[in-house]
Each structure stands twice: as C-alpha cells, then as structure tokens.
PDB file of C-alpha atoms and ligand atoms in Angstrom:
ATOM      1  CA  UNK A   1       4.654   4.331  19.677  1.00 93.00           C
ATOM      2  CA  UNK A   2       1.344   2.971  19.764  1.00 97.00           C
ATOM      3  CA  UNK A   3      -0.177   3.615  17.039  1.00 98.00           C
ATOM      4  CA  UNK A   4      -4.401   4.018  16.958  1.00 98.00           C
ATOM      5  CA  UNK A   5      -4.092   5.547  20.920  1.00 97.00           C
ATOM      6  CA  UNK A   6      -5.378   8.999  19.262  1.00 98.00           C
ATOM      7  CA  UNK A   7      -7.823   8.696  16.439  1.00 98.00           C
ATOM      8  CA  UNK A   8      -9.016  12.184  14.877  1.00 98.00           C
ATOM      9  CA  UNK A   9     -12.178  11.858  13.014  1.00 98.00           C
ATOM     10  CA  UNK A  10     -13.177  14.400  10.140  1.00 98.00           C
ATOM     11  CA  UNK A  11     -15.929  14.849   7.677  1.00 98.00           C
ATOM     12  CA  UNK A  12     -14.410  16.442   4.993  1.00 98.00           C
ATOM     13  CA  UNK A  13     -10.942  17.295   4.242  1.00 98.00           C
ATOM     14  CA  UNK A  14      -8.492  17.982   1.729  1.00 98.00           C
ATOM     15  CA  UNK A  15      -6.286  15.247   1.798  1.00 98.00           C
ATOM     16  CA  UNK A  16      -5.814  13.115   5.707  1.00 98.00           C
ATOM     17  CA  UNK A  17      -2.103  13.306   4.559  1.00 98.00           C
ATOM     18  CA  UNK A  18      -1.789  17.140   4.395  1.00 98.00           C
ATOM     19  CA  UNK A  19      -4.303  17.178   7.503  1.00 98.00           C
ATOM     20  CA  UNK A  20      -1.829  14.906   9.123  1.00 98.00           C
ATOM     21  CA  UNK A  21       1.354  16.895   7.744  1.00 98.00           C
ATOM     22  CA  UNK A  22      -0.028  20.573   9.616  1.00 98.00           C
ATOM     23  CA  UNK A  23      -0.722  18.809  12.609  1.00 98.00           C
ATOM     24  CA  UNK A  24       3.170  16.929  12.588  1.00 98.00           C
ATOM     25  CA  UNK A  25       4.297  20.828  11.568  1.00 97.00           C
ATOM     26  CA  UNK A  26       1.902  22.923  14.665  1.00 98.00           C
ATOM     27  CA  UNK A  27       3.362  20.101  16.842  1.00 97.00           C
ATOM     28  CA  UNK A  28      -0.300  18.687  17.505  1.00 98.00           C
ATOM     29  CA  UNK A  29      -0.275  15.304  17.331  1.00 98.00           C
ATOM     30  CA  UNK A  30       1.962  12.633  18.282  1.00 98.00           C
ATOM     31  CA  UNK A  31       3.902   9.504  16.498  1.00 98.00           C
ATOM     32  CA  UNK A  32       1.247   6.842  16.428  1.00 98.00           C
ATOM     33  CA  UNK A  33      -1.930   9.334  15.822  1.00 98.00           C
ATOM     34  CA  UNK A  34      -4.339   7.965  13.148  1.00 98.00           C
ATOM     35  CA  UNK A  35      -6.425  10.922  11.306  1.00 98.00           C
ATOM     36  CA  UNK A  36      -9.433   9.743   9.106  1.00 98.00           C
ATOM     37  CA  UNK A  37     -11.982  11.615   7.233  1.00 98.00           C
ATOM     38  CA  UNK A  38     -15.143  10.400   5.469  1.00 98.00           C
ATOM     39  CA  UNK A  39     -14.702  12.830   2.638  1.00 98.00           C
ATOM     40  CA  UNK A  40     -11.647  13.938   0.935  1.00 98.00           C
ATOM     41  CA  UNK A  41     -12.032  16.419  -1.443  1.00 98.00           C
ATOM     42  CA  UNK A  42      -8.343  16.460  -3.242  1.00 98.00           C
ATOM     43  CA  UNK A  43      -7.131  12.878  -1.879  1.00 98.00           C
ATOM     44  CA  UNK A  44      -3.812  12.187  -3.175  1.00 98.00           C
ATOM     45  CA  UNK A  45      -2.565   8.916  -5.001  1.00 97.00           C
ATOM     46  CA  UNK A  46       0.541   7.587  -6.058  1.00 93.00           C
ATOM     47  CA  UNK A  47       2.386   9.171  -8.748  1.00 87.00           C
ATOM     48  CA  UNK A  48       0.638  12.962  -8.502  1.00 90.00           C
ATOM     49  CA  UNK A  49      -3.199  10.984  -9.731  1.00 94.00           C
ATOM     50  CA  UNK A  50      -6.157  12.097  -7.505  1.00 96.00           C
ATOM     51  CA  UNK A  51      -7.496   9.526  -4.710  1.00 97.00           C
ATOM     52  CA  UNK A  52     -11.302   9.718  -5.026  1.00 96.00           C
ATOM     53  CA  UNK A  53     -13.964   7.819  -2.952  1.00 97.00           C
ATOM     54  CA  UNK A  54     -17.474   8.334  -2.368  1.00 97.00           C
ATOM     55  CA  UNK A  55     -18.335  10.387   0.654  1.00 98.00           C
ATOM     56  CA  UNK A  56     -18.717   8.262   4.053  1.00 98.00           C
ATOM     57  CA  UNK A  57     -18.426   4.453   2.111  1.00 98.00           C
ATOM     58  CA  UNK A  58     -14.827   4.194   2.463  1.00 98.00           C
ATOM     59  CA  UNK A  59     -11.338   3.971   4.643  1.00 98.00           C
ATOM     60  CA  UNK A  60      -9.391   7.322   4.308  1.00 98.00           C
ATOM     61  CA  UNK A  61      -7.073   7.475   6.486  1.00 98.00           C
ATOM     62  CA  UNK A  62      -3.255   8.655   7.969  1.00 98.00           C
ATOM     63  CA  UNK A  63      -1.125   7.486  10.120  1.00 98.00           C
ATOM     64  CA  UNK A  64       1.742   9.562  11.670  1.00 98.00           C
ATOM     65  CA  UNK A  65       4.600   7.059  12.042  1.00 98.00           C
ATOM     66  CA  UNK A  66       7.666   8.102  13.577  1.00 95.00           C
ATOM     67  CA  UNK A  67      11.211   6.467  11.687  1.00 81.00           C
ATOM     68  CA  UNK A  68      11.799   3.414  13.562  1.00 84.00           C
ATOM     69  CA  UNK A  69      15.495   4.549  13.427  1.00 83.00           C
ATOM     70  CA  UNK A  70      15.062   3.106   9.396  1.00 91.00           C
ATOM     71  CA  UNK A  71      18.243   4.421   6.927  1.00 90.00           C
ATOM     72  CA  UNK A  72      17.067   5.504   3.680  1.00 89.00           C
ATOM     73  CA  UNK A  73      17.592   2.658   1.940  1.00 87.00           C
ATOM     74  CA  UNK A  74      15.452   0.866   4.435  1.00 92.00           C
ATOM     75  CA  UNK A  75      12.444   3.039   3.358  1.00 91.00           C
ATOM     76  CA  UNK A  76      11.025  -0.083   1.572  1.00 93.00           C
ATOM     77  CA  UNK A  77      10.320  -1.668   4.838  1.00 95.00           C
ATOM     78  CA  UNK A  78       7.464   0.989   5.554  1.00 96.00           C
ATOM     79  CA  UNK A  79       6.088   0.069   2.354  1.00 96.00           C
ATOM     80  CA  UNK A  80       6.481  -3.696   3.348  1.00 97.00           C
ATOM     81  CA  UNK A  81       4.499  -2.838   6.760  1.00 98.00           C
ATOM     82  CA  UNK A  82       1.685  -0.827   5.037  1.00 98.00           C
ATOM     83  CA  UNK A  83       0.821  -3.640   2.361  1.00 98.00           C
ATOM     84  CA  UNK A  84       1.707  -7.232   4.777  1.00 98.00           C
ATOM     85  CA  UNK A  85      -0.923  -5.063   7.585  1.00 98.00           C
ATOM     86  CA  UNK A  86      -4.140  -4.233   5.208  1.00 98.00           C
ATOM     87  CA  UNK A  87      -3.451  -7.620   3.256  1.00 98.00           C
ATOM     88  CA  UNK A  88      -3.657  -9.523   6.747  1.00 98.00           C
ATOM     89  CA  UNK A  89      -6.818  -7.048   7.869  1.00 98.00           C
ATOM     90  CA  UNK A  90      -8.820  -8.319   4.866  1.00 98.00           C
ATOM     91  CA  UNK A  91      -7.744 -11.945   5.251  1.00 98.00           C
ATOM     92  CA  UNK A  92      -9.384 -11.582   8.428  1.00 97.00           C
ATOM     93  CA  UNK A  93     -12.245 -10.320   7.053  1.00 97.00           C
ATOM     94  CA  UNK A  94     -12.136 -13.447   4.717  1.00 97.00           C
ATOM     95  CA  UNK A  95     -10.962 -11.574   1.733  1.00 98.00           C
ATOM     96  CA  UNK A  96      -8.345 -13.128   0.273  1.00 97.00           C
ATOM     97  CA  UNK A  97      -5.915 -10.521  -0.850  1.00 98.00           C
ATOM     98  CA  UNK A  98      -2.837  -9.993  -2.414  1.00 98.00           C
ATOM     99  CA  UNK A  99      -0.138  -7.296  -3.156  1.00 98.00           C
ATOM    100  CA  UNK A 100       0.235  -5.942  -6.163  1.00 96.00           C
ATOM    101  CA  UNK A 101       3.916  -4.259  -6.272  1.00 95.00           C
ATOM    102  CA  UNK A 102       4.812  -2.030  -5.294  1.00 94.00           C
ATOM    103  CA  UNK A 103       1.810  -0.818  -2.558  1.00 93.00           C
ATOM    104  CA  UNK A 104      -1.422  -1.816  -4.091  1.00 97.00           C
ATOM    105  CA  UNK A 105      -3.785  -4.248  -2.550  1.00 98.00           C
ATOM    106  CA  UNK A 106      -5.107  -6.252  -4.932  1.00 97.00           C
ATOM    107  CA  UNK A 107      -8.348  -9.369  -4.410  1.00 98.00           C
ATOM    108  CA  UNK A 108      -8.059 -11.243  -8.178  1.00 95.00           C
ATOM    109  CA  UNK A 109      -7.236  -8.518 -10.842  1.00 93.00           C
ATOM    110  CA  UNK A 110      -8.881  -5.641  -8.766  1.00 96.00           C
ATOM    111  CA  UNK A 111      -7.444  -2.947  -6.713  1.00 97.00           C
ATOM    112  CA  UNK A 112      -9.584  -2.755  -3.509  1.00 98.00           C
ATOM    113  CA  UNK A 113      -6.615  -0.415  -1.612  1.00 98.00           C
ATOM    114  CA  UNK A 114      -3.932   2.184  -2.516  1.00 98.00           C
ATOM    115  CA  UNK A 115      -1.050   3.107  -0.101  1.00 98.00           C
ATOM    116  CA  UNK A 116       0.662   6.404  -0.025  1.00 98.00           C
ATOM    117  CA  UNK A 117       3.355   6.815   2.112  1.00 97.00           C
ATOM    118  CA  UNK A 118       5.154  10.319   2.287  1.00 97.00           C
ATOM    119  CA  UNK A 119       9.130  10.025   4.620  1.00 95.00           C
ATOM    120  CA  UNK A 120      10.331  13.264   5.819  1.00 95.00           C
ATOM    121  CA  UNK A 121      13.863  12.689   5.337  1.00 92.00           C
ATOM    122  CA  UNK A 122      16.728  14.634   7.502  1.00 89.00           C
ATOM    123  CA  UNK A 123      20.528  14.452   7.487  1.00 86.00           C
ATOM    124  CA  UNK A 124      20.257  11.153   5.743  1.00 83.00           C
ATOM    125  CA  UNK A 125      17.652   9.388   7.504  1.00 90.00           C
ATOM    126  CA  UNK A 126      14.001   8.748   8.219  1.00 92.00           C
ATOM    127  CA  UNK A 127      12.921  11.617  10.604  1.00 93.00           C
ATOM    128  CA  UNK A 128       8.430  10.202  10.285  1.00 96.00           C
ATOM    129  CA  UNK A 129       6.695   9.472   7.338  1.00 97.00           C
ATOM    130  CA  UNK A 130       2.705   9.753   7.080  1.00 98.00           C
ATOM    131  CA  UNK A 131       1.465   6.811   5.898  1.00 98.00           C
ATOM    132  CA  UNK A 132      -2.040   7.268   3.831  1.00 98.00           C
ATOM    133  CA  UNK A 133      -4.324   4.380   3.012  1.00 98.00           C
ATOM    134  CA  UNK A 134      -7.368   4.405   1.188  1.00 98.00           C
ATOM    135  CA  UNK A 135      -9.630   1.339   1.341  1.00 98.00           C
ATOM    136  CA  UNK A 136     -12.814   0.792  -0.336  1.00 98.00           C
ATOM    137  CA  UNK A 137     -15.506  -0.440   2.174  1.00 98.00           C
ATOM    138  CA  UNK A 138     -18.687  -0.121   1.150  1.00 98.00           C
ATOM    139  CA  UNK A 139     -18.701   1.836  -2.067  1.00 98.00           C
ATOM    140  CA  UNK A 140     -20.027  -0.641  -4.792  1.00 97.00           C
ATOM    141  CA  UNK A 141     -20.017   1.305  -8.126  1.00 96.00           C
ATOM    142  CA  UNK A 142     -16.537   2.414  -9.413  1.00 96.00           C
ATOM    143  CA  UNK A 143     -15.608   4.573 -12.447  1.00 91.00           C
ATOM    144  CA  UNK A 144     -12.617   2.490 -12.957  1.00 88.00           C
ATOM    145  CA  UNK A 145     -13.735  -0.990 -13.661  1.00 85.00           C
ATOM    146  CA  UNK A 146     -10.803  -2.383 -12.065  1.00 92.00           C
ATOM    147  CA  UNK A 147     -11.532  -1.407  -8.554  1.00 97.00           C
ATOM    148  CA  UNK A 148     -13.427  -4.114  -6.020  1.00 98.00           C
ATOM    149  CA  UNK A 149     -14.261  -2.881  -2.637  1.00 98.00           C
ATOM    150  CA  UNK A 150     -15.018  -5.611   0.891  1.00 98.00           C
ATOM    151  CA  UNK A 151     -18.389  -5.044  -0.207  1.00 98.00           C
ATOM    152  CA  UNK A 152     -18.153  -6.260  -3.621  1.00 98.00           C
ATOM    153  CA  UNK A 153     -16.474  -9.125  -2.361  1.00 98.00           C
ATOM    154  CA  UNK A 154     -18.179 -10.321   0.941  1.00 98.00           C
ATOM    155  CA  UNK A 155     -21.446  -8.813  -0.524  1.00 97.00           C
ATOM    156  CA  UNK A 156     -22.477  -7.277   3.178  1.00 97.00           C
ATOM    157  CA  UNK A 157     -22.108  -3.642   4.348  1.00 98.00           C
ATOM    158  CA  UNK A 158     -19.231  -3.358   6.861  1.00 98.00           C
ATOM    159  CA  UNK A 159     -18.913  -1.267   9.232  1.00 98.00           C
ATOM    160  CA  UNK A 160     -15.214   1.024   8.254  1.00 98.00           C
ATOM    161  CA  UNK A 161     -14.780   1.302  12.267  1.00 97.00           C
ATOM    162  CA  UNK A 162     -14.521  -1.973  12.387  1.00 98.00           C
ATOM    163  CA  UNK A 163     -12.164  -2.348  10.234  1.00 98.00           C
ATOM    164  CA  UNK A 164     -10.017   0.635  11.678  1.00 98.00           C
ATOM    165  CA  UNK A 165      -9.801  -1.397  14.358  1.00 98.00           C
ATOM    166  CA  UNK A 166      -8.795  -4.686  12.632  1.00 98.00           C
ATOM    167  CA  UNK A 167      -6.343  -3.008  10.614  1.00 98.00           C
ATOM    168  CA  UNK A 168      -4.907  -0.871  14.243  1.00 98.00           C
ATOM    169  CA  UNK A 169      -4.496  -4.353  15.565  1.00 98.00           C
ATOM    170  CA  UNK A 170      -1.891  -5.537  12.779  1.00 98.00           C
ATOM    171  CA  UNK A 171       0.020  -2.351  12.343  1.00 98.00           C
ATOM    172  CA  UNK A 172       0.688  -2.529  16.171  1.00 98.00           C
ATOM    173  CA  UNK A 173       2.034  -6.206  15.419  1.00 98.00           C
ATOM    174  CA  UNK A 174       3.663  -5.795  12.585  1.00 98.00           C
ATOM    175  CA  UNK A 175       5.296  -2.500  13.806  1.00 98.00           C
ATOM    176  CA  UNK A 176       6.793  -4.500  16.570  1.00 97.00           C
ATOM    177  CA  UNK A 177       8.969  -6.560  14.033  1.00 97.00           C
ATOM    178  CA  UNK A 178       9.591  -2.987  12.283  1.00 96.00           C
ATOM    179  CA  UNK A 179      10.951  -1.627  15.614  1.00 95.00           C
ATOM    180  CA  UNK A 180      13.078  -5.006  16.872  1.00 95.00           C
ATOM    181  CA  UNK A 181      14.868  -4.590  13.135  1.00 95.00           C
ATOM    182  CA  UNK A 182      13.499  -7.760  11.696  1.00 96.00           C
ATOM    183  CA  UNK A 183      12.262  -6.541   8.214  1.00 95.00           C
ATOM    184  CA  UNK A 184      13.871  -9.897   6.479  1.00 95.00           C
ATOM    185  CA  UNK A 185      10.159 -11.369   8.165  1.00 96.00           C
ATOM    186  CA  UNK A 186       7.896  -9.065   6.582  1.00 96.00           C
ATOM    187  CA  UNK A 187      10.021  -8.668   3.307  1.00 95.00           C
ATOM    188  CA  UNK A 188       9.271 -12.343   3.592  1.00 95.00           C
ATOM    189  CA  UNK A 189       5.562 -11.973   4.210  1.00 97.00           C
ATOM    190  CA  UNK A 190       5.419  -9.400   1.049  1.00 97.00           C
ATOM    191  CA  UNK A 191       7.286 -11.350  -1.313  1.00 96.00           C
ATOM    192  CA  UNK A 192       5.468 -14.770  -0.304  1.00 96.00           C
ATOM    193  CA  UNK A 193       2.191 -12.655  -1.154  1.00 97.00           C
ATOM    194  CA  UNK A 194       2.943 -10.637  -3.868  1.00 97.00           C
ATOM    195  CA  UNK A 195      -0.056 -10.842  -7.120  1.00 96.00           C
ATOM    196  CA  UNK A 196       1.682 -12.463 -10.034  1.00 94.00           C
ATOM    197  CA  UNK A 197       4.772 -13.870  -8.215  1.00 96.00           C
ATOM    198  CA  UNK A 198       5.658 -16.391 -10.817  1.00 94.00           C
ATOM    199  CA  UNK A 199       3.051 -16.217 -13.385  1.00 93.00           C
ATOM    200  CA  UNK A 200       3.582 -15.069 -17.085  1.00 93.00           C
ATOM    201  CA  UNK A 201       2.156 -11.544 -17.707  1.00 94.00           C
ATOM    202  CA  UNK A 202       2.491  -8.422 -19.948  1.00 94.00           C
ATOM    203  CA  UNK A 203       4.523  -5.688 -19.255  1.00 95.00           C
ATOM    204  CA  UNK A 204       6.289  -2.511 -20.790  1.00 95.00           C
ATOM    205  CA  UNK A 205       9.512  -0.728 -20.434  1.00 95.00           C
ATOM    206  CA  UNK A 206      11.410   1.654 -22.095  1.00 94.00           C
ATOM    207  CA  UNK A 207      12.478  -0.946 -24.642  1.00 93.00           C
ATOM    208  CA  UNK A 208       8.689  -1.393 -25.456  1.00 93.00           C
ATOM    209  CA  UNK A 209       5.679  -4.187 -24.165  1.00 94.00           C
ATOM    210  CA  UNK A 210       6.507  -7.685 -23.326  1.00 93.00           C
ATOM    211  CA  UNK A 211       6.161 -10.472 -21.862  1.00 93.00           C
ATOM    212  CA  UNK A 212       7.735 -11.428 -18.763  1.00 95.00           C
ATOM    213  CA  UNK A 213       7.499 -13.336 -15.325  1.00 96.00           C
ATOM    214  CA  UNK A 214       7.845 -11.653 -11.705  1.00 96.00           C
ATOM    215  CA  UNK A 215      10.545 -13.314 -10.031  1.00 96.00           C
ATOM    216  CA  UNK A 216      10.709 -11.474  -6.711  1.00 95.00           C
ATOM    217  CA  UNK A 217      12.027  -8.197  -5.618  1.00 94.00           C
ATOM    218  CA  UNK A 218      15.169  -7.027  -4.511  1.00 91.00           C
ATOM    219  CA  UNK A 219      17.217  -5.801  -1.706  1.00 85.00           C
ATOM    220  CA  UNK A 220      15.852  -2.029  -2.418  1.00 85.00           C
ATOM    221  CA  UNK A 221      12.410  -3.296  -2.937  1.00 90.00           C
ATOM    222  CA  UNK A 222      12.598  -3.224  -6.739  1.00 94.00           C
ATOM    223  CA  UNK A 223      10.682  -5.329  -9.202  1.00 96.00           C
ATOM    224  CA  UNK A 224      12.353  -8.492 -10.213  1.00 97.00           C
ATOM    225  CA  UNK A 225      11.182  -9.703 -13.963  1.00 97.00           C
ATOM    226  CA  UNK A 226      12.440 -12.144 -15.982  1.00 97.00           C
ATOM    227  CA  UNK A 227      12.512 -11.498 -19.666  1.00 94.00           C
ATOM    228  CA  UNK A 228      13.945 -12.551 -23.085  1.00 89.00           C
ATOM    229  CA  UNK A 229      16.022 -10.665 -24.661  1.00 88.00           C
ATOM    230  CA  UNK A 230      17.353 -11.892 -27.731  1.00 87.00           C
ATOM    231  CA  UNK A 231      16.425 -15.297 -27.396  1.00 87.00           C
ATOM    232  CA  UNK A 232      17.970 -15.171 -23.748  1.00 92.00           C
ATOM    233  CA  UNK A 233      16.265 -15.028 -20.493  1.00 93.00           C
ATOM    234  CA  UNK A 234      17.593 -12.388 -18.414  1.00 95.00           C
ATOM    235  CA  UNK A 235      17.067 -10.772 -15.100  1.00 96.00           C
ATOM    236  CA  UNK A 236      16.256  -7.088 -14.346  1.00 96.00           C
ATOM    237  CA  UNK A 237      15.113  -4.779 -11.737  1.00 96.00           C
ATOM    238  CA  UNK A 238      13.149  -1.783 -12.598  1.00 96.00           C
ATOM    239  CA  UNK A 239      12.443   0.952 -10.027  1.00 92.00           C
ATOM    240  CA  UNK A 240       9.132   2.758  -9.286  1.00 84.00           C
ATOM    241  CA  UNK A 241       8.684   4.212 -13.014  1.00 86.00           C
ATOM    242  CA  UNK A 242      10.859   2.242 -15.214  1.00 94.00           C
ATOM    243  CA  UNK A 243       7.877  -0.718 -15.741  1.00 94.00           C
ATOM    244  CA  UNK A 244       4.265  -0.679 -16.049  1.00 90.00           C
ATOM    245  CA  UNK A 245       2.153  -3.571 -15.623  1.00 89.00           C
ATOM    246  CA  UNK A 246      -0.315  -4.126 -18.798  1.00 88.00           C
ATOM    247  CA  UNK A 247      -2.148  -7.240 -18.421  1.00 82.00           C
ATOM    248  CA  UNK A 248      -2.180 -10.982 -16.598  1.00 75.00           C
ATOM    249  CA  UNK A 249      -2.722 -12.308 -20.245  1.00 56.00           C
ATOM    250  CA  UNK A 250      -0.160 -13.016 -22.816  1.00 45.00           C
ATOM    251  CA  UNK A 251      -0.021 -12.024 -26.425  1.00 44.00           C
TER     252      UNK A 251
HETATM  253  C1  BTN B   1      -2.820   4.999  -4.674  1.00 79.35           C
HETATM  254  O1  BTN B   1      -2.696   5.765  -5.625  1.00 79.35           O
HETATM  255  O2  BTN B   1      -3.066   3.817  -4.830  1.00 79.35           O
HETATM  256  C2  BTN B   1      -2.629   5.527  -3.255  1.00 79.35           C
HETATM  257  C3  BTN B   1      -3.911   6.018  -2.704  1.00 79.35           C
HETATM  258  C4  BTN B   1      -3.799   6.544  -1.295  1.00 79.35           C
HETATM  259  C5  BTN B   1      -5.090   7.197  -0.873  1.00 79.35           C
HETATM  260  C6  BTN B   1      -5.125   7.560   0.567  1.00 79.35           C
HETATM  261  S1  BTN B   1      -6.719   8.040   1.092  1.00 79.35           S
HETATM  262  C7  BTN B   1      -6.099   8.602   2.613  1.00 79.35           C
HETATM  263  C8  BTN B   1      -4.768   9.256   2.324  1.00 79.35           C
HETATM  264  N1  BTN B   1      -4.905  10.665   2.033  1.00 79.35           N
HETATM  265  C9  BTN B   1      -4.612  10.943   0.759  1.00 79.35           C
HETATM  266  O3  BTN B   1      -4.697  12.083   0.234  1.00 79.35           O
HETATM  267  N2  BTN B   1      -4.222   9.835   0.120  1.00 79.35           N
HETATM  268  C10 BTN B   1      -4.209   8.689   1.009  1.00 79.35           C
END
C-alpha cells in the first residue's frame, strides 16, 4: 500500500470519511487512496461533535488504510501513526507540535489538528479503517479560542498541497514500521511527545476534578495519571471517556 498514489479532490462534501466509506463499499478506490475536500458541510469529530472549517483554508482529508494485519487490541497503533505523522509534518514546517492524548495535535495549549479514525472490524480483526484528519492551514479566526492554525503560528499563508504532500511523505514512512510490526518505535515516538507528559495539571473523573500528573500511557493506549487519593499517590488508567482534561494550571 502506498498511500497518496490516488488523491481525489472535492469541493464540497459531507464528511471525506463517509465520501471515503461509499467509495471502500462501491469497491472504487483502493487501500492507500487519499480523498480531500475543501468544504465539508457535516465534518465529523471525535465523540459525535461536528468538525467545522472554513471553506478552502484548511486540510480535510481521508485516508483509506487497509489493516496492516493489526489485532484489535493493536488498534492504538493507527492512532499512534496518525498523531507521530502530522506531529513530524508540522515540525517540518517548523511548528513545534505536540500530542495531546489521545489524537489531538496540539502547538502550546492550542489544538491546530483533530484525528478521526473509523476500523471496520471483522471476525475479530482489523479488516481497513479510514483515517480522517482535519488540519487548520490557513484559517486565522476561530470560534473556539483554543484552536491555532500553521498560519497563526508561522504567520505566512501555506499552501495545504504542500502540506498534503509533506504529511504523504511521513505516513509512507511511518507506515513502513506499522507494516514490519514495530509499533514499540512509534508508541515510543508518541509517548516521548505527548503535551503534558510529566507536568502537574487539572483533570476530572467520575470521582470529581483534580489534580494530577500524566505519567505515560499504557499497553492499550490508555491514559496514565498519577493522583492522590487519600493522602496516597496512586496510579490509574482511564479509557477514552472516563477523564477529561480541564486545565494546565493548578488550583
Ligand atoms: C476531532 O474531533 O478532533 C477530530 C476531527 C477530525 C476531522 C476530520 S476533517 C476530515 C475528516 N472527515 C470528517 O468528517 N472528519 C475528519
């Protein structure tokens, strides 16, 4: 699989990951294809929230990966891909990025990318997934004040093709450590990036908001914090929705 050998290029769309999920379904495209739009009119984030992004200023885009022969509890490697290859695009583009668990790119305390990544899963395994990414470019005024865009933070206009192409070139390399099984390397890549590795910040769980410290992540790709919990620190993993990050201060 090579991914970027096909590129489909749309004006307006629904959603490149439903675009991308007919075309998988008719048969139409191939593992590797890469489907971008300037326009999405229902783009899809994480958690059922809406994806939205000014028409023509931004990276939308899907790419149809097949599974790499991953096991379901590999899945976490795709998300270790997606994050270690637009983290390393922007680097080159002298942004210095981070991620913020567990597939947000993140340059200080703003969001400049989102990751959505959708695994068809069959008798157990992997069958493709469609990876979605949504980068912001050149848009420069945000409703959410905690968005940044390569714009904002090189303060010149890029040119999104170029950075398609950027961005092809390190999923092809990283993909080849996907394929030859090594996903220790880019587990090691994530972790040794990962925004607030270390570093006292405010959280909340079910047992209510506190402070804790992110130690790492684990096997599964869960969220390692340490806490205190009744005057003792402890260790615990939370999954997807079981934490929410509140702040980088302290209270
Ligand atoms: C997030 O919530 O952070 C994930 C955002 C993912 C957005 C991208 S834009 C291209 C692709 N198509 C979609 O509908 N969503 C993803």
């Amino acid at each position: 699989m090579q991914i970027g050998q096909k590129i489909i290029r749309l004006d307006t769309v629904d959603s490149t990951n439903n675009y991308t999920a007919n075309l998988i379904k008719e048969g139409k495209i191939l593992p590797g294809a890469v489907i971008m739009a300037d326009e999405q009119t229902a783009g899809k984030g994480q958690r059922g929230a809406v994806w939205t992004s000014n028409a023509g200023e931004n990276m939308l885009l899907s790419v149809f990966l097949n599974s790499a022969n991953l096991s379901l509890h590999q899945q976490v490697a795709l998300t270790h891909f997606a994050a270690v290859s637009v983290m390393e695009t922007l680097r080159k583009i002298g942004i210095s990025a981070q991620i913020k668990w567990p597939n947000d790119i993140f340059v200080g305390h703003r969001k400049i990318a989102g990751i959505l990544i959708e695994n068809t899963i069959l008798n157990g395994r992997i069958s493709h997934s469609i990876l979605g990414i949504g980068l912001n470019v050149n848009q420069i005024n945000f409703k959410d004040l905690s968005a940044t865009s390569v714009k904002l933070e090189t303060r010149t206009f890029s040119a999104v093709e170029e950075i398609l192409f950027k961005l092809i070139f390190e999923f092809n390399k990283y993909w080849e450590i996907v394929k030859i099984g090594n996903l220790g390397l880019l587990r090691s890549i994530y972790l040794d990036n990962l925004y607030l590795l270390e570093q006292e910040a405010t959280f909340e769980d079910s047992d209510g908001v506190f402070n804790g410290t992110i130690q790492g992540i684990s096997d599964e790709g869960f969220l390692t914090i340490r806490k205190l919990v009744n005057g003792e620190n402890i260790l615990r993993n939370y999954d997807l929705k079981e934490v929410k990050f509140i702040s980088k201060s302290t209270f």
